[in-house]
Amino acid sequence: MTPMRAMVIDDSRAMRMILKRIVTKLNFEAVEAGDGKEALDLLADMTEVPALALIDWNMPNMNGLEFVMKVRAEPRLREMTLVMVTTESEQSQIVRALAAGAHEYVIKPFTEGAMIEKLALLGLVPTGANS
């Protein structure tokens, strides 16, 4: 069985490493992008759409919210689960992201357990994977 693919989109290399480690532990194959535009370019070249995208909000070139809106406008990418992972903790920002089409919202800093729990809620973690 081929592993599901997860896209980690953040302009911080350190944050990409942290998120990549978590999703790899959950048997995802991780693909990294430094901003929304780079992520869209990578998606355009993929035959198989990732099951999951973990998206930072504040990035150069194309921010996370713009990325979410672009993905939602693209029928081919509709199946991808979008999770915002960001320091934007204001209720209005969370509402904006969810209204734009994000499925979930994780506020930085987060624990590995909290991230795994969120992904489990979305049905993306085999039960008991975080033990």
Coordinates of N, CA, C and O in Angstrom, one line a residue:
M1 N 0.8 -1.2 0.0 CA 0.0 0.0 0.0 C 0.9 1.2 0.0 O 1.8 1.4 0.8
T2 N 0.6 2.2 -0.9 CA 1.4 3.4 -0.9 C 1.0 4.3 0.2 O -0.2 4.4 0.5
P3 N 2.0 5.0 0.8 CA 1.6 5.9 1.9 C 0.8 7.1 1.4 O 1.0 7.5 0.2
M4 N 0.0 7.6 2.2 CA -0.7 8.8 1.9 C 0.3 10.0 1.9 O 1.3 9.9 2.6
R5 N 0.0 11.0 1.1 CA 1.0 12.1 1.0 C 0.4 13.3 1.8 O -0.8 13.5 1.8
A6 N 1.3 14.0 2.5 CA 1.0 15.2 3.2 C 1.9 16.3 2.7 O 3.1 16.1 2.6
M7 N 1.3 17.5 2.5 CA 2.1 18.6 2.1 C 2.2 19.5 3.3 O 1.2 19.8 4.0
V8 N 3.5 19.9 3.6 CA 3.8 20.8 4.7 C 4.2 22.2 4.1 O 5.2 22.3 3.4
I9 N 3.4 23.2 4.4 CA 3.6 24.5 3.7 C 3.9 25.6 4.8 O 3.0 25.9 5.5
D10 N 5.1 26.0 4.9 CA 5.5 27.0 5.9 C 6.8 27.6 5.5 O 7.7 26.9 4.9
D11 N 6.9 28.9 5.7 CA 8.2 29.6 5.3 C 9.3 29.3 6.3 O 10.5 29.6 6.0
S12 N 9.0 28.8 7.4 CA 10.0 28.4 8.4 C 10.5 27.0 8.2 O 9.7 26.0 8.3
R13 N 11.8 26.8 7.9 CA 12.3 25.5 7.7 C 12.2 24.7 8.9 O 11.9 23.5 8.9
A14 N 12.4 25.3 10.1 CA 12.3 24.6 11.4 C 10.9 24.0 11.6 O 10.7 22.9 12.0
M15 N 9.9 24.9 11.3 CA 8.5 24.4 11.5 C 8.2 23.3 10.5 O 7.5 22.3 10.8
R16 N 8.7 23.4 9.2 CA 8.5 22.3 8.3 C 9.0 21.0 8.8 O 8.4 20.0 8.7
M17 N 10.2 21.1 9.4 CA 10.9 19.9 10.0 C 10.0 19.2 11.1 O 9.8 18.0 11.1
I18 N 9.5 20.1 12.0 CA 8.7 19.6 13.1 C 7.4 18.9 12.5 O 7.1 17.8 12.9
L19 N 6.7 19.6 11.6 CA 5.5 19.0 11.0 C 5.8 17.8 10.2 O 5.0 16.8 10.3
K20 N 6.9 17.8 9.5 CA 7.3 16.6 8.7 C 7.5 15.4 9.5 O 7.1 14.3 9.2
R21 N 8.2 15.7 10.7 CA 8.5 14.5 11.6 C 7.2 13.9 12.1 O 7.0 12.7 12.2
I22 N 6.2 14.8 12.4 CA 4.9 14.3 13.0 C 4.2 13.5 11.9 O 3.7 12.3 12.1
V23 N 4.0 14.0 10.7 CA 3.3 13.3 9.6 C 4.0 12.0 9.2 O 3.3 11.0 8.8
T24 N 5.3 12.1 9.2 CA 6.1 10.9 8.8 C 5.9 9.7 9.8 O 5.7 8.6 9.4
K25 N 5.8 10.1 11.1 CA 5.5 9.2 12.1 C 4.1 8.5 11.9 O 3.9 7.4 12.3
L26 N 3.2 9.2 11.3 CA 1.9 8.7 11.0 C 1.8 8.0 9.6 O 0.7 7.8 9.1
N27 N 3.0 7.7 9.1 CA 3.1 7.0 7.8 C 2.6 7.8 6.6 O 2.2 7.2 5.6
F28 N 2.7 9.1 6.7 CA 2.5 9.9 5.5 C 3.9 10.1 4.8 O 4.9 10.1 5.5
E29 N 3.8 10.3 3.5 CA 5.0 10.7 2.8 C 4.9 12.3 2.7 O 3.9 12.8 2.3
A30 N 5.9 13.0 3.2 CA 5.8 14.4 3.3 C 6.5 15.1 2.1 O 7.5 14.8 1.7
V31 N 5.8 16.2 1.7 CA 6.3 17.0 0.6 C 6.3 18.4 1.2 O 5.3 18.9 1.8
E32 N 7.4 19.2 1.0 CA 7.5 20.5 1.6 C 7.4 21.6 0.6 O 7.9 21.5 -0.5
A33 N 6.9 22.7 1.1 CA 6.8 23.9 0.3 C 7.0 25.1 1.2 O 6.5 25.1 2.3
G34 N 7.7 26.2 0.7 CA 8.1 27.3 1.5 C 7.0 28.4 1.5 O 7.0 29.3 2.3
D35 N 6.0 28.3 0.6 CA 4.9 29.2 0.6 C 3.8 28.7 -0.3 O 4.0 27.6 -0.9
G36 N 2.7 29.4 -0.3 CA 1.5 28.9 -1.1 C 1.7 28.7 -2.6 O 1.3 27.8 -3.2
K37 N 2.5 29.6 -3.1 CA 2.8 29.6 -4.6 C 3.6 28.3 -4.9 O 3.3 27.6 -5.9
E38 N 4.6 28.1 -4.1 CA 5.5 26.9 -4.4 C 4.6 25.7 -4.2 O 4.8 24.7 -5.0
A39 N 3.7 25.7 -3.2 CA 2.9 24.5 -3.0 C 2.0 24.3 -4.2 O 1.8 23.1 -4.7
L40 N 1.4 25.3 -4.8 CA 0.5 25.2 -5.9 C 1.3 24.7 -7.1 O 0.8 23.8 -7.9
D41 N 2.5 25.2 -7.3 CA 3.4 24.7 -8.4 C 3.6 23.2 -8.3 O 3.6 22.5 -9.2
L42 N 3.9 22.8 -7.0 CA 4.2 21.3 -6.8 C 2.9 20.5 -7.1 O 3.0 19.5 -7.7
L43 N 1.8 21.0 -6.6 CA 0.5 20.3 -6.8 C 0.2 20.2 -8.3 O -0.3 19.1 -8.8
A44 N 0.5 21.2 -9.1 CA 0.3 21.2 -10.6 C 1.0 20.0 -11.2 O 0.6 19.5 -12.2
D45 N 2.2 19.7 -10.7 CA 3.0 18.6 -11.3 C 2.7 17.2 -10.7 O 3.2 16.2 -11.2
M46 N 1.8 17.1 -9.7 CA 1.5 15.8 -9.1 C 0.3 15.2 -9.8 O -0.7 15.8 -10.0
T47 N 0.5 13.9 -10.0 CA -0.7 13.1 -10.5 C -1.6 12.7 -9.4 O -2.8 12.7 -9.6
E48 N -1.0 12.4 -8.2 CA -1.8 12.1 -7.1 C -1.9 13.2 -6.1 O -0.8 13.7 -5.6
V49 N -3.0 13.7 -5.8 CA -3.2 14.8 -4.9 C -3.0 14.4 -3.4 O -3.5 13.3 -3.0
P50 N -2.2 15.1 -2.6 CA -2.0 14.7 -1.2 C -3.3 14.7 -0.5 O -4.2 15.4 -0.8
A51 N -3.3 13.8 0.5 CA -4.5 13.6 1.4 C -4.7 14.8 2.3 O -5.8 15.2 2.7
L52 N -3.5 15.5 2.6 CA -3.5 16.5 3.7 C -2.5 17.6 3.3 O -1.5 17.4 2.7
A53 N -2.9 18.8 3.7 CA -2.0 19.9 3.6 C -2.0 20.7 5.0 O -3.1 21.0 5.5
L54 N -0.8 20.9 5.6 CA -0.7 21.6 6.8 C -0.1 23.0 6.4 O 0.9 23.1 5.8
I55 N -0.9 24.1 6.6 CA -0.6 25.3 6.0 C -0.4 26.5 7.0 O -1.3 26.7 7.8
D56 N 0.7 27.1 6.9 CA 1.0 28.3 7.7 C 0.2 29.5 7.1 O -0.2 29.5 5.9
W57 N -0.2 30.4 7.9 CA -0.9 31.6 7.4 C 0.0 32.6 6.8 O -0.2 33.0 5.7
N58 N 0.9 33.1 7.6 CA 1.8 34.2 7.2 C 3.0 33.7 6.5 O 4.0 33.2 7.1
M59 N 3.0 33.9 5.1 CA 4.1 33.5 4.3 C 4.3 34.5 3.2 O 3.3 35.1 2.8
P60 N 5.5 34.6 2.6 CA 5.7 35.5 1.5 C 5.0 34.9 0.2 O 4.7 33.7 0.2
N61 N 5.0 35.7 -0.8 CA 4.4 35.3 -2.2 C 3.0 34.9 -2.2 O 2.2 35.5 -3.0
M62 N 2.6 33.9 -1.4 CA 1.1 33.6 -1.3 C 0.9 33.1 0.1 O 1.5 32.1 0.5
N63 N 0.0 33.8 0.9 CA -0.2 33.3 2.3 C -1.1 32.1 2.3 O -1.7 31.7 1.3
G64 N -1.3 31.6 3.5 CA -2.1 30.4 3.7 C -3.5 30.5 3.3 O -4.1 29.6 2.7
L65 N -4.1 31.7 3.6 CA -5.5 31.9 3.3 C -5.7 31.9 1.8 O -6.6 31.3 1.3
E66 N -4.8 32.6 1.1 CA -4.9 32.6 -0.4 C -4.8 31.2 -1.0 O -5.5 30.8 -1.9
F67 N -3.8 30.4 -0.4 CA -3.6 29.1 -0.8 C -4.9 28.2 -0.7 O -5.3 27.5 -1.6
V68 N -5.5 28.4 0.5 CA -6.8 27.6 0.8 C -7.8 28.0 -0.3 O -8.5 27.1 -0.8
M69 N -8.0 29.3 -0.5 CA -9.0 29.7 -1.5 C -8.7 29.2 -2.9 O -9.6 28.8 -3.6
K70 N -7.4 29.2 -3.3 CA -7.1 28.7 -4.6 C -7.3 27.2 -4.7 O -7.9 26.7 -5.7
V71 N -7.0 26.4 -3.7 CA -7.2 25.0 -3.7 C -8.7 24.7 -3.8 O -9.1 23.8 -4.5
R72 N -9.5 25.4 -3.0 CA -11.0 25.2 -3.0 C -11.6 25.5 -4.3 O -12.6 25.0 -4.6
A73 N -11.0 26.4 -5.1 CA -11.5 26.7 -6.4 C -11.1 25.7 -7.5 O -11.6 25.8 -8.6
E74 N -10.3 24.8 -7.1 CA -9.8 23.8 -8.1 C -10.4 22.4 -7.9 O -10.1 21.7 -6.9
P75 N -11.3 22.0 -8.8 CA -12.0 20.7 -8.5 C -11.1 19.5 -8.3 O -11.4 18.7 -7.5
R76 N -10.0 19.5 -9.0 CA -9.0 18.4 -8.8 C -8.5 18.2 -7.4 O -8.1 17.2 -7.0
L77 N -8.5 19.4 -6.7 CA -7.9 19.4 -5.3 C -8.9 19.3 -4.2 O -8.6 19.4 -3.0
R78 N -10.2 19.1 -4.6 CA -11.3 19.1 -3.6 C -11.1 18.1 -2.4 O -11.6 18.4 -1.3
E79 N -10.5 17.0 -2.7 CA -10.4 15.9 -1.7 C -9.4 16.2 -0.7 O -9.3 15.5 0.3
M80 N -8.5 17.2 -0.9 CA -7.4 17.4 0.0 C -7.9 18.0 1.3 O -8.7 19.0 1.3
T81 N -7.5 17.5 2.5 CA -7.9 18.0 3.8 C -6.9 19.2 4.1 O -5.7 19.0 4.1
L82 N -7.4 20.3 4.4 CA -6.6 21.5 4.6 C -6.6 21.9 6.1 O -7.7 22.1 6.7
V83 N -5.5 22.0 6.7 CA -5.4 22.3 8.1 C -4.5 23.6 8.3 O -3.3 23.5 7.9
M84 N -5.0 24.6 8.8 CA -4.2 25.8 9.0 C -3.4 25.6 10.3 O -3.9 25.1 11.3
V85 N -2.1 25.9 10.3 CA -1.2 25.7 11.4 C -0.5 27.1 11.6 O 0.4 27.4 10.8
T86 N -1.0 27.9 12.6 CA -0.6 29.3 12.6 C -0.6 29.9 14.0 O -1.2 29.4 14.9
T87 N 0.1 31.0 14.1 CA 0.1 31.8 15.3 C -1.1 32.7 15.4 O -1.4 33.3 16.4
E88 N -1.9 32.8 14.2 CA -3.1 33.7 14.2 C -4.1 33.0 15.1 O -4.8 32.1 14.7
S89 N -4.3 33.6 16.3 CA -5.2 32.9 17.2 C -6.5 33.7 17.5 O -7.4 33.3 18.2
E90 N -6.7 34.8 16.7 CA -7.9 35.6 16.9 C -9.1 34.8 16.3 O -9.0 34.3 15.2
Q91 N -10.2 34.9 17.0 CA -11.4 34.1 16.6 C -11.8 34.5 15.1 O -12.2 33.7 14.3
S92 N -11.7 35.8 14.8 CA -12.1 36.3 13.5 C -11.2 35.7 12.4 O -11.7 35.4 11.3
Q93 N -10.0 35.5 12.7 CA -9.1 34.9 11.7 C -9.4 33.4 11.5 O -9.4 32.9 10.4
I94 N -9.7 32.7 12.6 CA -10.1 31.3 12.6 C -11.3 31.1 11.7 O -11.4 30.3 10.8
V95 N -12.3 32.0 12.0 CA -13.6 32.0 11.2 C -13.3 32.2 9.7 O -13.8 31.5 8.8
R96 N -12.4 33.2 9.4 CA -12.1 33.4 8.0 C -11.5 32.2 7.3 O -11.8 31.9 6.2
A97 N -10.6 31.6 8.0 CA -9.9 30.4 7.4 C -10.9 29.3 7.2 O -10.9 28.6 6.1
L98 N -11.8 29.0 8.2 CA -12.7 27.9 8.0 C -13.8 28.3 6.9 O -14.2 27.4 6.1
A99 N -14.1 29.6 6.8 CA -15.1 30.0 5.8 C -14.5 29.9 4.4 O -15.1 29.6 3.5
A100 N -13.1 30.1 4.3 CA -12.4 29.9 3.0 C -12.3 28.5 2.6 O -12.1 28.2 1.4
G101 N -12.5 27.6 3.6 CA -12.4 26.1 3.2 C -11.5 25.3 3.9 O -11.3 24.1 3.6
A102 N -10.8 25.9 4.9 CA -9.9 25.0 5.8 C -10.8 24.1 6.6 O -11.9 24.5 7.0
H103 N -10.3 22.9 6.8 CA -11.1 21.9 7.6 C -10.9 22.1 9.1 O -11.8 21.8 9.9
E104 N -9.7 22.4 9.5 CA -9.3 22.5 10.9 C -8.3 23.6 11.0 O -7.7 24.2 10.1
Y105 N -8.0 23.9 12.3 CA -7.2 25.1 12.7 C -6.3 24.7 13.9 O -6.9 24.3 14.9
V106 N -5.0 24.7 13.8 CA -4.1 24.4 14.9 C -3.3 25.7 15.2 O -2.7 26.2 14.3
I107 N -3.3 26.1 16.4 CA -2.6 27.3 16.8 C -1.2 26.9 17.3 O -1.0 26.1 18.2
K108 N -0.2 27.6 16.8 CA 1.2 27.5 17.3 C 1.3 28.3 18.5 O 0.8 29.4 18.6
P109 N 2.1 27.8 19.5 CA 2.8 26.5 19.5 C 1.8 25.4 19.8 O 0.9 25.6 20.6
F110 N 2.1 24.2 19.3 CA 1.2 23.1 19.5 C 2.1 21.9 20.0 O 3.3 21.9 19.8
T111 N 1.5 20.9 20.6 CA 2.3 19.7 21.0 C 2.0 18.7 19.9 O 1.1 18.8 19.1
E112 N 2.9 17.8 19.8 CA 2.8 16.7 18.8 C 1.5 15.9 19.0 O 0.7 15.6 18.1
G113 N 1.1 15.7 20.3 CA -0.1 15.0 20.7 C -1.3 15.8 20.2 O -2.3 15.1 19.7
A114 N -1.3 17.1 20.4 CA -2.5 17.9 19.9 C -2.6 17.8 18.4 O -3.8 17.7 17.9
M115 N -1.5 17.8 17.7 CA -1.6 17.8 16.2 C -2.1 16.4 15.8 O -3.0 16.3 14.9
I116 N -1.6 15.3 16.4 CA -2.1 14.0 16.1 C -3.6 13.8 16.4 O -4.3 13.3 15.6
E117 N -4.0 14.4 17.5 CA -5.4 14.4 17.9 C -6.3 15.0 16.8 O -7.3 14.6 16.5
K118 N -5.8 16.2 16.4 CA -6.6 17.0 15.4 C -6.7 16.2 14.1 O -7.7 16.1 13.5
L119 N -5.6 15.5 13.7 CA -5.6 14.7 12.4 C -6.4 13.5 12.6 O -7.1 13.0 11.7
A120 N -6.5 12.9 13.8 CA -7.3 11.8 14.1 C -8.8 12.2 14.0 O -9.6 11.4 13.4
L121 N -9.1 13.4 14.5 CA -10.5 13.9 14.4 C -10.9 13.9 12.9 O -12.1 13.8 12.6
L122 N -10.0 14.3 12.0 CA -10.3 14.4 10.6 C -10.2 13.0 9.9 O -10.4 12.9 8.7
G123 N -10.0 12.0 10.7 CA -10.0 10.6 10.1 C -8.7 10.3 9.3 O -8.7 9.5 8.4
L124 N -7.6 11.0 9.6 CA -6.4 10.8 8.9 C -5.3 10.0 9.6 O -4.2 9.9 9.2
V125 N -5.7 9.5 10.8 CA -4.7 8.8 11.6 C -5.3 7.4 11.9 O -6.4 7.3 12.4
P126 N -4.5 6.4 11.6 CA -5.0 5.0 12.0 C -5.1 5.1 13.5 O -4.2 5.6 14.2
T127 N -6.2 4.5 14.1 CA -6.4 4.6 15.5 C -5.2 4.0 16.3 O -4.7 2.9 15.8
G128 N -4.8 4.6 17.3 CA -3.7 4.1 18.1 C -2.3 4.4 17.5 O -1.3 3.9 18.0
A129 N -2.3 5.2 16.5 CA -1.0 5.5 15.8 C -0.1 6.4 16.7 O 1.1 6.4 16.6
N130 N -0.7 7.1 17.7 CA 0.2 8.0 18.5 C 0.7 7.4 19.7 O 1.2 8.0 20.6
S131 N 0.5 6.0 19.9 CA 1.0 5.4 21.1 C 2.5 5.1 21.0 O 3.0 5.0 19.9

